[in-house]
Short mmCIF file of C-alpha atoms in Angstrom, two decimals:
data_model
loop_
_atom_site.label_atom_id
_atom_site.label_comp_id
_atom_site.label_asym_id
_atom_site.label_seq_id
_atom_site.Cartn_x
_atom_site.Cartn_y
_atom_site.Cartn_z
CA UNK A 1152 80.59 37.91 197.10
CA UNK A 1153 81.75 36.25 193.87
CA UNK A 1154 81.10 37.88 190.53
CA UNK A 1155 77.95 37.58 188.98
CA UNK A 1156 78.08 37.00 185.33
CA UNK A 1157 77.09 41.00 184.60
CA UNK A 1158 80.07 41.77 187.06
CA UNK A 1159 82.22 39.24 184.90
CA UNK A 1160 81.69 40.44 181.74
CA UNK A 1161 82.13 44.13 182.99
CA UNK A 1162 85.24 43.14 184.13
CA UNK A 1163 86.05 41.12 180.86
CA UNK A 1164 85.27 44.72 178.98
CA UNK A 1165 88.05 46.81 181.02
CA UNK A 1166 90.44 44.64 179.57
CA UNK A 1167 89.88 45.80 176.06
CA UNK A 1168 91.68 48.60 174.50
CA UNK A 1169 90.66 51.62 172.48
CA UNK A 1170 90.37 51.28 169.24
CA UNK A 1171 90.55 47.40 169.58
CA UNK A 1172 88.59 44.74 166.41
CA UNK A 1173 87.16 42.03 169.26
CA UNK A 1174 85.51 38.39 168.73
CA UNK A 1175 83.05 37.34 171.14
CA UNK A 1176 81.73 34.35 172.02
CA UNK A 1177 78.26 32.86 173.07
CA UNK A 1178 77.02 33.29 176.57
CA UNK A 1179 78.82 35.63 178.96
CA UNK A 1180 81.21 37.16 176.48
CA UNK A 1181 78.28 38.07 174.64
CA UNK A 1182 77.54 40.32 177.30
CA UNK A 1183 80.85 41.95 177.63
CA UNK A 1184 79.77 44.54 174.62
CA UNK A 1185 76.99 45.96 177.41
CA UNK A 1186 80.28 46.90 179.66
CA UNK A 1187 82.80 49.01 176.86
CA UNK A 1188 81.44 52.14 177.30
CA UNK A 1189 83.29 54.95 175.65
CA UNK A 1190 85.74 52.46 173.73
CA UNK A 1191 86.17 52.42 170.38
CA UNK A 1192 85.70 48.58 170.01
CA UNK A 1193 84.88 47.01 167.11
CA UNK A 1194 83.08 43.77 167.52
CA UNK A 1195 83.88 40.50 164.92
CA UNK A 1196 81.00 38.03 164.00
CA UNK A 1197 83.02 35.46 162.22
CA UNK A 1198 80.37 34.81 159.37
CA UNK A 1199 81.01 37.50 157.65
CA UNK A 1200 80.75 41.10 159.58
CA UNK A 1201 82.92 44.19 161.22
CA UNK A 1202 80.90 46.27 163.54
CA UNK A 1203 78.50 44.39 165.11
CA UNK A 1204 75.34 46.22 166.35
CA UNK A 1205 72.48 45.31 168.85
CA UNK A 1206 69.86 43.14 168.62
CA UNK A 1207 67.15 45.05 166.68
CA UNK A 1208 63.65 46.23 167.29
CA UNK A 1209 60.85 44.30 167.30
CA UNK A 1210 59.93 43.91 163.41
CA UNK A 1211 63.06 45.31 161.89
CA UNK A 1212 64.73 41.66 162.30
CA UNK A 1213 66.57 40.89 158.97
CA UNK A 1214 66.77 37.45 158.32
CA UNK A 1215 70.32 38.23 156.31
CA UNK A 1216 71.69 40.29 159.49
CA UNK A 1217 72.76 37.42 162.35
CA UNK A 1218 76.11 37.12 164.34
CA UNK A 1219 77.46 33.55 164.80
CA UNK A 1220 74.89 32.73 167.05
CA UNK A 1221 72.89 32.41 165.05
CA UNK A 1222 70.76 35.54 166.32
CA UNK A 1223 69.25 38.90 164.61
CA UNK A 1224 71.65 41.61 165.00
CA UNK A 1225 71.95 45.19 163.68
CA UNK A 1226 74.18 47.01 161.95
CA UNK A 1227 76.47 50.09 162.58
CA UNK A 1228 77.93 53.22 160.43
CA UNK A 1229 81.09 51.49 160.67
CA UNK A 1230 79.80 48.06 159.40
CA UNK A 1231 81.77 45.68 156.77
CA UNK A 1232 80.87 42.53 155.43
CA UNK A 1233 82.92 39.51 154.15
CA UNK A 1234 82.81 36.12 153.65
CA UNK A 1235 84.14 33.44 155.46
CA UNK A 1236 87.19 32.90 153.72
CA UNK A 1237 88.10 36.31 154.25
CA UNK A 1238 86.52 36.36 158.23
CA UNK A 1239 88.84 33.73 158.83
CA UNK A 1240 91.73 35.31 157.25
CA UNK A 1241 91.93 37.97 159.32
CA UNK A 1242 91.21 35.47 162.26
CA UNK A 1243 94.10 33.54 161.74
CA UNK A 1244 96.42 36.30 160.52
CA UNK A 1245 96.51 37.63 163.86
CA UNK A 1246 94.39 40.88 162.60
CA UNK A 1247 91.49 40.43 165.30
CA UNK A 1248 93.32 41.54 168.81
CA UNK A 1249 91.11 39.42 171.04
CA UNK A 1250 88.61 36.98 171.83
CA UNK A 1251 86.52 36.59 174.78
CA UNK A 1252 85.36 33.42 175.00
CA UNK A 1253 83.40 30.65 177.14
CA UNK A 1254 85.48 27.54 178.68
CA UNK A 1255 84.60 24.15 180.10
CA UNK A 1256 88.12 23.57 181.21
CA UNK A 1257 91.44 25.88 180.96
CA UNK A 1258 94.81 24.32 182.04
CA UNK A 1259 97.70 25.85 184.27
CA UNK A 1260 99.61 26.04 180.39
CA UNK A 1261 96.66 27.88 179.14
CA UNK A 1262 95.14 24.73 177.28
CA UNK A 1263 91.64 25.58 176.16
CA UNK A 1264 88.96 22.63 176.10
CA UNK A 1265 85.60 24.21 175.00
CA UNK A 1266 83.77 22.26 172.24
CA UNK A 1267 83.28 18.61 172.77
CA UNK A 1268 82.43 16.35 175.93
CA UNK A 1269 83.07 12.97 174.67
CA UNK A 1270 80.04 10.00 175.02
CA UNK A 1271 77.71 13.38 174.86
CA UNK A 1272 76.29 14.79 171.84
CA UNK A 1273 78.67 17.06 169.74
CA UNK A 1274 78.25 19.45 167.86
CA UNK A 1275 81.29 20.80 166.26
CA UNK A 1276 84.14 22.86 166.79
CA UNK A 1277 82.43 25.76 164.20
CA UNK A 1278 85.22 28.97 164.33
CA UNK A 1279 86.27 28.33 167.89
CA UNK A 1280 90.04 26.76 167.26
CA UNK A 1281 90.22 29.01 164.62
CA UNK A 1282 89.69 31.83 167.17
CA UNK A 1283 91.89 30.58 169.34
CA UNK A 1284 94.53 29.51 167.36
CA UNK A 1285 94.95 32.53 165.87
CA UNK A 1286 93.87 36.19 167.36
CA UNK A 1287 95.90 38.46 169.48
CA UNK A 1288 94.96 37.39 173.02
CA UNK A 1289 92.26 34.61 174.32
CA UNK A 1290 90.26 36.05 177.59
CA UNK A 1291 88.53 33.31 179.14
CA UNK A 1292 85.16 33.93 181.03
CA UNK A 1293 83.88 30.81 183.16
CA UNK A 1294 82.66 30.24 186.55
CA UNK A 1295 85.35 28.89 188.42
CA UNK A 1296 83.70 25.66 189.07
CA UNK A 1297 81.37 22.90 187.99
CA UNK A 1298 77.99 22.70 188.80
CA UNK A 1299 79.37 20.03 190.87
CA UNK A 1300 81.91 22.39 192.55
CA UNK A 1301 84.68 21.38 190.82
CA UNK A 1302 87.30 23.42 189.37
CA UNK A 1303 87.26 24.16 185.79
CA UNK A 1304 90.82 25.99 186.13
CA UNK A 1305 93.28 22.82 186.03
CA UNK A 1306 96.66 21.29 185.70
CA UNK A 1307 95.73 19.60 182.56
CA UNK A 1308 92.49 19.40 180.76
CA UNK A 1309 90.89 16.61 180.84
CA UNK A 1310 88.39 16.93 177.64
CA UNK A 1311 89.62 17.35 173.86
CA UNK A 1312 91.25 20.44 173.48
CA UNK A 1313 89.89 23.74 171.41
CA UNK A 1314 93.60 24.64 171.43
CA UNK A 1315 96.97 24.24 173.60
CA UNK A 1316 98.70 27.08 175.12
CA UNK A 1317 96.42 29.73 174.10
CA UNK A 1318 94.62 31.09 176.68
CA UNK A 1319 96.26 34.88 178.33
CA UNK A 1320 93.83 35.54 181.10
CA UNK A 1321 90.86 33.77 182.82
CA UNK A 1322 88.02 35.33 184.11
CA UNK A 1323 85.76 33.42 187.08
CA UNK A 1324 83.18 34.38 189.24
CA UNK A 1325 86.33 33.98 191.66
CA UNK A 1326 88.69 36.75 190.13
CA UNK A 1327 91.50 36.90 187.43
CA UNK A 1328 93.90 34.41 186.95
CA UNK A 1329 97.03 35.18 184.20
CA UNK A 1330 98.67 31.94 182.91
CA UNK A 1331 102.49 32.78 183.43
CA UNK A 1332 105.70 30.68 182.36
CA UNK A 1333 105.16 28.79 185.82
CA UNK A 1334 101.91 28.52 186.65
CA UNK A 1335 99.03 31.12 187.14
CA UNK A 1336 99.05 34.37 188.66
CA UNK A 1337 96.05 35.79 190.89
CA UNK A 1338 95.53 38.96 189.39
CA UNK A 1339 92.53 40.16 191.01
CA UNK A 1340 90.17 38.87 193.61
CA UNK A 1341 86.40 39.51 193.11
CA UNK A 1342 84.79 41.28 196.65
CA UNK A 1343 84.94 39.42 199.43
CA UNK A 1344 86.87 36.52 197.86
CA UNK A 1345 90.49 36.09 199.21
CA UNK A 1346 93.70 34.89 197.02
CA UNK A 1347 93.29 32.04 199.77
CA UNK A 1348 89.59 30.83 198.86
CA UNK A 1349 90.74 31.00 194.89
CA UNK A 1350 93.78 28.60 195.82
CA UNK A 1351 91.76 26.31 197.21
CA UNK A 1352 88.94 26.16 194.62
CA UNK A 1353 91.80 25.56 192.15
CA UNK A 1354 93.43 22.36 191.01
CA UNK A 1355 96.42 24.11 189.47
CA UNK A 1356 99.27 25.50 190.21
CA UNK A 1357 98.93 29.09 191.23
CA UNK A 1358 102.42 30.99 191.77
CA UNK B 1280 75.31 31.94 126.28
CA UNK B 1281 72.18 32.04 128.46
CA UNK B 1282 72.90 30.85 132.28
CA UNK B 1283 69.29 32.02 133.33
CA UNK B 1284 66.98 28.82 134.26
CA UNK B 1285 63.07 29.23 134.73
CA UNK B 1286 63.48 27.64 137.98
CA UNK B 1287 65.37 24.99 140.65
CA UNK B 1288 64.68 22.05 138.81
CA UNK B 1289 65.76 22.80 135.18
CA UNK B 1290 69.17 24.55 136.36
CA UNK B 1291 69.80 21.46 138.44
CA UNK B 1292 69.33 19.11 134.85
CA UNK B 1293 71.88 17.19 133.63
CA UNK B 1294 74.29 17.55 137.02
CA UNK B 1295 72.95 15.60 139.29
CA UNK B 1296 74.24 12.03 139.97
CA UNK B 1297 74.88 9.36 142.87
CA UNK B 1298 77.38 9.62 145.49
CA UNK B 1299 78.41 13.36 144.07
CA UNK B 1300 80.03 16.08 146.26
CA UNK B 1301 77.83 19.49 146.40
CA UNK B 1302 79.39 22.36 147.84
CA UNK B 1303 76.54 24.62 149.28
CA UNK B 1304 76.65 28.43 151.38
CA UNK B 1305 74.99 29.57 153.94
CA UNK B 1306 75.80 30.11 157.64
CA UNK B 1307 73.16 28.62 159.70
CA UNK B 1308 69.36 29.08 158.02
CA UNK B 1309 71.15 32.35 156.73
CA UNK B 1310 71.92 32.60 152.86
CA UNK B 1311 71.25 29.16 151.81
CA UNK B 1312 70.00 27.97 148.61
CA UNK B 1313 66.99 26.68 149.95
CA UNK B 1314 65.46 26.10 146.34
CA UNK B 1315 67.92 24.26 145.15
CA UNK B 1316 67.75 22.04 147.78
CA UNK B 1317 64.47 21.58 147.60
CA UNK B 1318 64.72 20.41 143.74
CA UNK B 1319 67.58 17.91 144.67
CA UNK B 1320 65.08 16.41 147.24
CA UNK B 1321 62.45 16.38 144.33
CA UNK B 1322 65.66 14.68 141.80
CA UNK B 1323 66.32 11.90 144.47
CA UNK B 1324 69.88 12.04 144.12
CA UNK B 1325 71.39 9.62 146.33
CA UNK B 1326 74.36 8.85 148.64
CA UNK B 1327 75.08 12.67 148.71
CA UNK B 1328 78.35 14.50 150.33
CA UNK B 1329 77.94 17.49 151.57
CA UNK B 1330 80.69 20.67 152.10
CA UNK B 1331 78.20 22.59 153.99
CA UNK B 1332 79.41 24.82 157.21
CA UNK B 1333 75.99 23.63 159.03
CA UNK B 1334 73.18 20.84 158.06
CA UNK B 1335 70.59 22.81 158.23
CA UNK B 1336 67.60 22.14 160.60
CA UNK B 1337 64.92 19.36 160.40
CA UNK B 1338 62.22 20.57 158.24
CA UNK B 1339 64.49 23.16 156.80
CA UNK B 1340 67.71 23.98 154.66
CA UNK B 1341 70.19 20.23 154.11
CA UNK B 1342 68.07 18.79 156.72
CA UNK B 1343 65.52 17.95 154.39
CA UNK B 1344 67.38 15.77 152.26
CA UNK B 1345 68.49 14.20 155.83
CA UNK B 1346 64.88 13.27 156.16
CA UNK B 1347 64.66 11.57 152.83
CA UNK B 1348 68.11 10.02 153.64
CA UNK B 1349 69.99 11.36 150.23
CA UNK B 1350 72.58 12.39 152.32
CA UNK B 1351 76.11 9.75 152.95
CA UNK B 1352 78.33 12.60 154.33
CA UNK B 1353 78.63 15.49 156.03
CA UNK B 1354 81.95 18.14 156.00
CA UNK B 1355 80.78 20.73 158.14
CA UNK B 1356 81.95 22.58 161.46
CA UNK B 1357 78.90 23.01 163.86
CA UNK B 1358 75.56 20.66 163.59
CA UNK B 1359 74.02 21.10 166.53
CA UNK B 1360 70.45 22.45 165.50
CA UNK B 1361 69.07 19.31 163.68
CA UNK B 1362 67.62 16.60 166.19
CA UNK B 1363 67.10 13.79 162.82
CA UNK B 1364 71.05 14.87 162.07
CA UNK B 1365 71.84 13.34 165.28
CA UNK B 1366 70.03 10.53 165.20
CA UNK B 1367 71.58 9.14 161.87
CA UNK B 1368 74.91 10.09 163.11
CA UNK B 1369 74.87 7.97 166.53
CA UNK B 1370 73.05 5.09 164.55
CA UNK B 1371 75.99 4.81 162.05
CA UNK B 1372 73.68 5.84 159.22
CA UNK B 1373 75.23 9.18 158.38
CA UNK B 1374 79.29 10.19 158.35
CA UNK B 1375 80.87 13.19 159.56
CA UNK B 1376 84.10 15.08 158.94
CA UNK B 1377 83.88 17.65 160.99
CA UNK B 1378 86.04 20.73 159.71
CA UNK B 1379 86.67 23.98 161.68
CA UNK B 1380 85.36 26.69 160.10
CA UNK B 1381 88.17 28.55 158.93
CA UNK B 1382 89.54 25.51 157.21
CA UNK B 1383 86.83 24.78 155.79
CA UNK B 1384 85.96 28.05 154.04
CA UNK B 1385 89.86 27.88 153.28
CA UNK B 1386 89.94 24.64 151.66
CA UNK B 1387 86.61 25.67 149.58
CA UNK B 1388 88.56 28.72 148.47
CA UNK B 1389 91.87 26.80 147.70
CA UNK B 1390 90.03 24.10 146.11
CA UNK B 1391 88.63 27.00 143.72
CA UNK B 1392 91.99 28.79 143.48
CA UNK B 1393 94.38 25.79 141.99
CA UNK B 1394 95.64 24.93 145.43
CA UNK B 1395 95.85 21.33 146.50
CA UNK B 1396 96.86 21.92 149.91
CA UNK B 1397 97.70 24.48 152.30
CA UNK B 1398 99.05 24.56 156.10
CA UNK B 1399 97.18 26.09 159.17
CA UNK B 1400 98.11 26.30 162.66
CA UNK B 1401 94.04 26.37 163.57
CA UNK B 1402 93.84 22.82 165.64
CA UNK B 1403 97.38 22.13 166.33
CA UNK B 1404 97.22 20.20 169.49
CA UNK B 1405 93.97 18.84 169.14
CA UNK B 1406 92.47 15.41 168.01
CA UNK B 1407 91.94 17.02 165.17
CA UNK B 1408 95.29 17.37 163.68
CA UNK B 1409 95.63 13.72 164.63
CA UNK B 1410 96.76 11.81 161.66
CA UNK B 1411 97.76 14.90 159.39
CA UNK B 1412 101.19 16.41 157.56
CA UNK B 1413 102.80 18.80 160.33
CA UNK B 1414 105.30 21.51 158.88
CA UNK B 1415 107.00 23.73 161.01
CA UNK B 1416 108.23 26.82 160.37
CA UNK B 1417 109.62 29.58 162.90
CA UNK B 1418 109.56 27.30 165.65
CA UNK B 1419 105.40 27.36 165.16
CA UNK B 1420 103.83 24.17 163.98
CA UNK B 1421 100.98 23.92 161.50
CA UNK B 1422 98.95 20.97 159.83
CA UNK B 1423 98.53 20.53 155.94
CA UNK B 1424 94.61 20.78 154.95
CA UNK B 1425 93.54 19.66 151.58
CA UNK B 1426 91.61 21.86 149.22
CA UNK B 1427 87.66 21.23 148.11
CA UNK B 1428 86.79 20.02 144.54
CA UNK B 1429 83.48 19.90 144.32
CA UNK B 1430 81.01 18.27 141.60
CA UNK B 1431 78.83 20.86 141.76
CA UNK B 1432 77.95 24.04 143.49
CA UNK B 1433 74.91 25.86 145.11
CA UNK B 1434 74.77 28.94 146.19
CA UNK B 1435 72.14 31.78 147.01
CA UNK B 1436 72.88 35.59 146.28
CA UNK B 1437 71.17 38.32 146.64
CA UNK B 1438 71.19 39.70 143.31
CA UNK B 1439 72.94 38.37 139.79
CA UNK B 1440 72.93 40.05 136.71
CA UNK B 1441 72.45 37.77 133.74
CA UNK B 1442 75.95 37.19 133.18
CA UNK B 1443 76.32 35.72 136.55
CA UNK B 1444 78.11 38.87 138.18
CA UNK B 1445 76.61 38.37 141.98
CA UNK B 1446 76.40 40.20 145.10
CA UNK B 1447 75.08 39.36 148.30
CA UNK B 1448 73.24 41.10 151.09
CA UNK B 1449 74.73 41.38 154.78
CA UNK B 1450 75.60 38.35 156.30
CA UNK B 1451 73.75 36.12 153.90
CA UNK B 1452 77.28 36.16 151.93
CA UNK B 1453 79.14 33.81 154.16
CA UNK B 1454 80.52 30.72 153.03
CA UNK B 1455 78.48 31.02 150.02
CA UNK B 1456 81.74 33.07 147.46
CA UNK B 1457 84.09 30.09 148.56
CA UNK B 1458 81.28 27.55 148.25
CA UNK B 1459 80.92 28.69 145.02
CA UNK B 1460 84.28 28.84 143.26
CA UNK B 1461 85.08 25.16 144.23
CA UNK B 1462 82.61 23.81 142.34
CA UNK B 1463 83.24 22.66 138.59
CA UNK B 1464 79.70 23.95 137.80
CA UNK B 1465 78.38 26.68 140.06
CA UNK B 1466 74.21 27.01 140.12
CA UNK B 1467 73.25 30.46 141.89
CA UNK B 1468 69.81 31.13 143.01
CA UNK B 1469 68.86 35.05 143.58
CA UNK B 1470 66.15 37.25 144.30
CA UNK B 1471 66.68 39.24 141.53
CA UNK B 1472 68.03 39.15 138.01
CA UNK B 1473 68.77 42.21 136.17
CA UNK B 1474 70.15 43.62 132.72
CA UNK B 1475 74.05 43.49 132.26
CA UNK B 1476 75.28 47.26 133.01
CA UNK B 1477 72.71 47.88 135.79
CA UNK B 1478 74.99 46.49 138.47
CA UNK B 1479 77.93 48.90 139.66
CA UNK B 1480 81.31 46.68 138.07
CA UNK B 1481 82.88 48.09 141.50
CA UNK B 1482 80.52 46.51 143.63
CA UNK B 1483 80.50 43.16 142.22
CA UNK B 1484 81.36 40.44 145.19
CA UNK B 1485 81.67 37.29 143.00
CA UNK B 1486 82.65 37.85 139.07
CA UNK B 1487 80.07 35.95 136.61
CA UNK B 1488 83.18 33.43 135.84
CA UNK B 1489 82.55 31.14 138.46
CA UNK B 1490 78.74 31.41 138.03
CA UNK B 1491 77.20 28.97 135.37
CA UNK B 1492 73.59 29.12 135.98
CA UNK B 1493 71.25 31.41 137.59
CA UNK B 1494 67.92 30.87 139.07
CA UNK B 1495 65.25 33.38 140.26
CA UNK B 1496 62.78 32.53 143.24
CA UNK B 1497 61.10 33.74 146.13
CA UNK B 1498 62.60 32.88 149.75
CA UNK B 1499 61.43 32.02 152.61
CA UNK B 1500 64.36 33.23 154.19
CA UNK B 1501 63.77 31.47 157.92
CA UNK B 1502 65.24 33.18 160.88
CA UNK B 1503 67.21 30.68 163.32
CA UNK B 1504 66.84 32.71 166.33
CA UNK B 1505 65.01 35.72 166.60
CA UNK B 1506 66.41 38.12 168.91
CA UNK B 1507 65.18 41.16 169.83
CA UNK B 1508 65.03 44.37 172.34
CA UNK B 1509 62.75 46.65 173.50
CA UNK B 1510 62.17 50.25 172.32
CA UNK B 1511 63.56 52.52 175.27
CA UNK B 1512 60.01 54.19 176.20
CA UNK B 1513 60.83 58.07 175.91
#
């Protein structure tokens, strides 16, 4: 059975570390914050805040208290705020140690393509090249193919990129691929799923 | 010197003009001078730029000046919550720049800090860097960005005291510190004004230098996406 996207983002959590500042993106990697557990992880919302909490109660919403989703949040004991200057600062100084973010493509070379599908309606980029460009490591979380089965994972992207050779580890409903000096590396199968079945929904090249 | 205004409109007197560049804050719906805005509708001010991280929503922050069309240009990084955005930027109506966001608050804060130009390595590789000064240095390459001077900026704090000192609340503070330093006149509109010496000097986020005029006024403060969870029942 592959992973559901619970199973995904659990997985996505066991590959942070202990006392670890974290960035996480919309969708899946949202979820990965319901998997640390014990972990002393500290989660970045790039407008402005250390120490992300939970979405509040019903009534105690704050309209000044929102992650980069746009959403109502909460705040922690261990919470800072900034402003986005100073958010993207310690983005780009290399001061965040990961992101865990959504794809629509990832090449063999760990190319990222994420924001923009051209001839459909874009949005912008927002903090996403930013992210990737410059925190510690880049986890990618995806489902390993298209809604029209075909594989996200690829030998080059084929949409505008988010940003080249950034990507450490991708995350699919399949398993864990780790982009290497040659190619990818299966790191991990999900249940049931063989290093076999992930070659084959793959159009890359897997060492 | 008195920076306090009685309101949006008579702060905004004497700055406005044609085809001017307004830096504003806020991330989203979230810390944006919404009054001010709403008095530049009222002014009519035309062919507007805008250094705004989002453009609001239709009915609500920058998008109602994209309803009244007062708006030429847009530098922002994400846009995708306004429908009438959209629809003047695929009929040719409205232009574009789009910035990502750590640029953009950088060049806002550059702009504001006597720097012309910096170099980032956010985008290298992408269409975005197409066209731009690449430096490299330790074998890493990075693209020159520009700083922001604007004409004038807006900006909503939390609380100001009446020398302009301001400080913000949560993440209302955003882009709204670099928004506005890069502005040759900054216009700040608060919830609160009080007495010099009541705010703790420590705690001060933006120093009353780059503040010029101050306006109190209630909020409506819209939330963008209300998310919530349930009370665990014991």
């Amino acid at each position: 059975m592959p992973w559901d996207r619970n199973q995904m983002a659990a997985r996505a959590a066991q590959e942070l570390e202990d006392g670890m500042y974290v960035n996480l993106g919309i969708g899946i990697p949202t979820l990965v914050a319901n998997y640390v557990g014990d972990k002393d992880i500290t989660l970045q919302s790039e407008n402005g805040m250390l120490g992300m909490g939970p979405f509040p109660y019903e009534g105690e919403e704050d309209p000044d208290l929102i992650n980069a989703g746009k959403q109502t949040i909460t705040e922690l004991n261990r919470t800072s705020y900034f402003d986005s200057a100073m958010s993207f600062g310690m983005i780009r100084g290399g001061k965040v140690a990961a992101a865990v973010l959504g794809a629509m493509e990832v090449s063999e070379k760990g190319d990222l393509a994420n924001w923009m599908i051209p001839g459909k309606l874009v949005k912008g980029m927002g903090g996403a090249m930013d992210l990737v460009a410059g925190v510690g490591r880049v986890i990618v979380v995806m489902d390993h193919t298209s809604k029209h089965g075909e594989s996200k994972v690829l030998k080059e992207c084929t949409l505008p990129l988010t940003g080249k050779a950034v990507v450490d580890l991708i995350i699919t409903n399949l398993g864990i691929l780790k982009v290497g000096h040659m190619g990818l590396h299966i790191i991990e199968c999900a249940e049931g799923v063989t290093p076999e079945d992930i070659r084959a929904a793959t159009k890359a090249t897997i060492v | 010197m008195n920076k306090i205004f009685p309101d949006a409109t008579s702060a905004l007197e004497g700055l406005l003009h044609d085809g001017m560049l307004i830096a504003a804050g806020g991330f989203g719906l979230c810390g944006i001078p919404e009054l001010l805005l709403a008095a530049i509708r009222d002014a009519g001010t035309k062919d507007l730029t805008f250094a705004s991280n989002n453009a609001g929503v239709d009915n609500f922050g920058i998008g109602i000046l994209l309803q009244t069309r007062q708006v030429k240009k847009m530098i922002s990084s994400y846009v995708g919550e306004n429908a009438e955005f959209m629809r003047q930027y695929l009929s040719g109506e409205l232009e574009l720049e789009f910035n990502r966001q750590g640029p953009l608050a950088e060049r806002m804060r550059a702009g504001a800090s006597g720097i012309p130009g910096f170099y980032t390595k956010t985008g290298v590789g992408t269409v975005i860097a197409e066209g731009k000064e690449v430096k490299s240095w330790g074998g890493q390459d990075y693209i020159l960005e520009e700083g922001i001077f604007a004409d004038l900026s807006i900006v909503k704090a939390w609380k100001a005291d009446d020398t302009g000192n301001l400080i913000f609340r949560k993440t209302a503070r955003n882009f709204n510190p670099p928004a506005a330093m890069c502005g040759k006149i900054c216009i700040a509109e608060v919830e609160e004004i009080v007495p010099r010496g009541s705010l703790d000097p420590d705690m001060i986020h933006l120093p009353g230098v780059y503040v010029h005029r101050i306006v109190k006024g209630s909020h409506e403060k819209r939330i963008e996406q209300r998310t919530v969870r349930r009370k665990e029942s014991a």
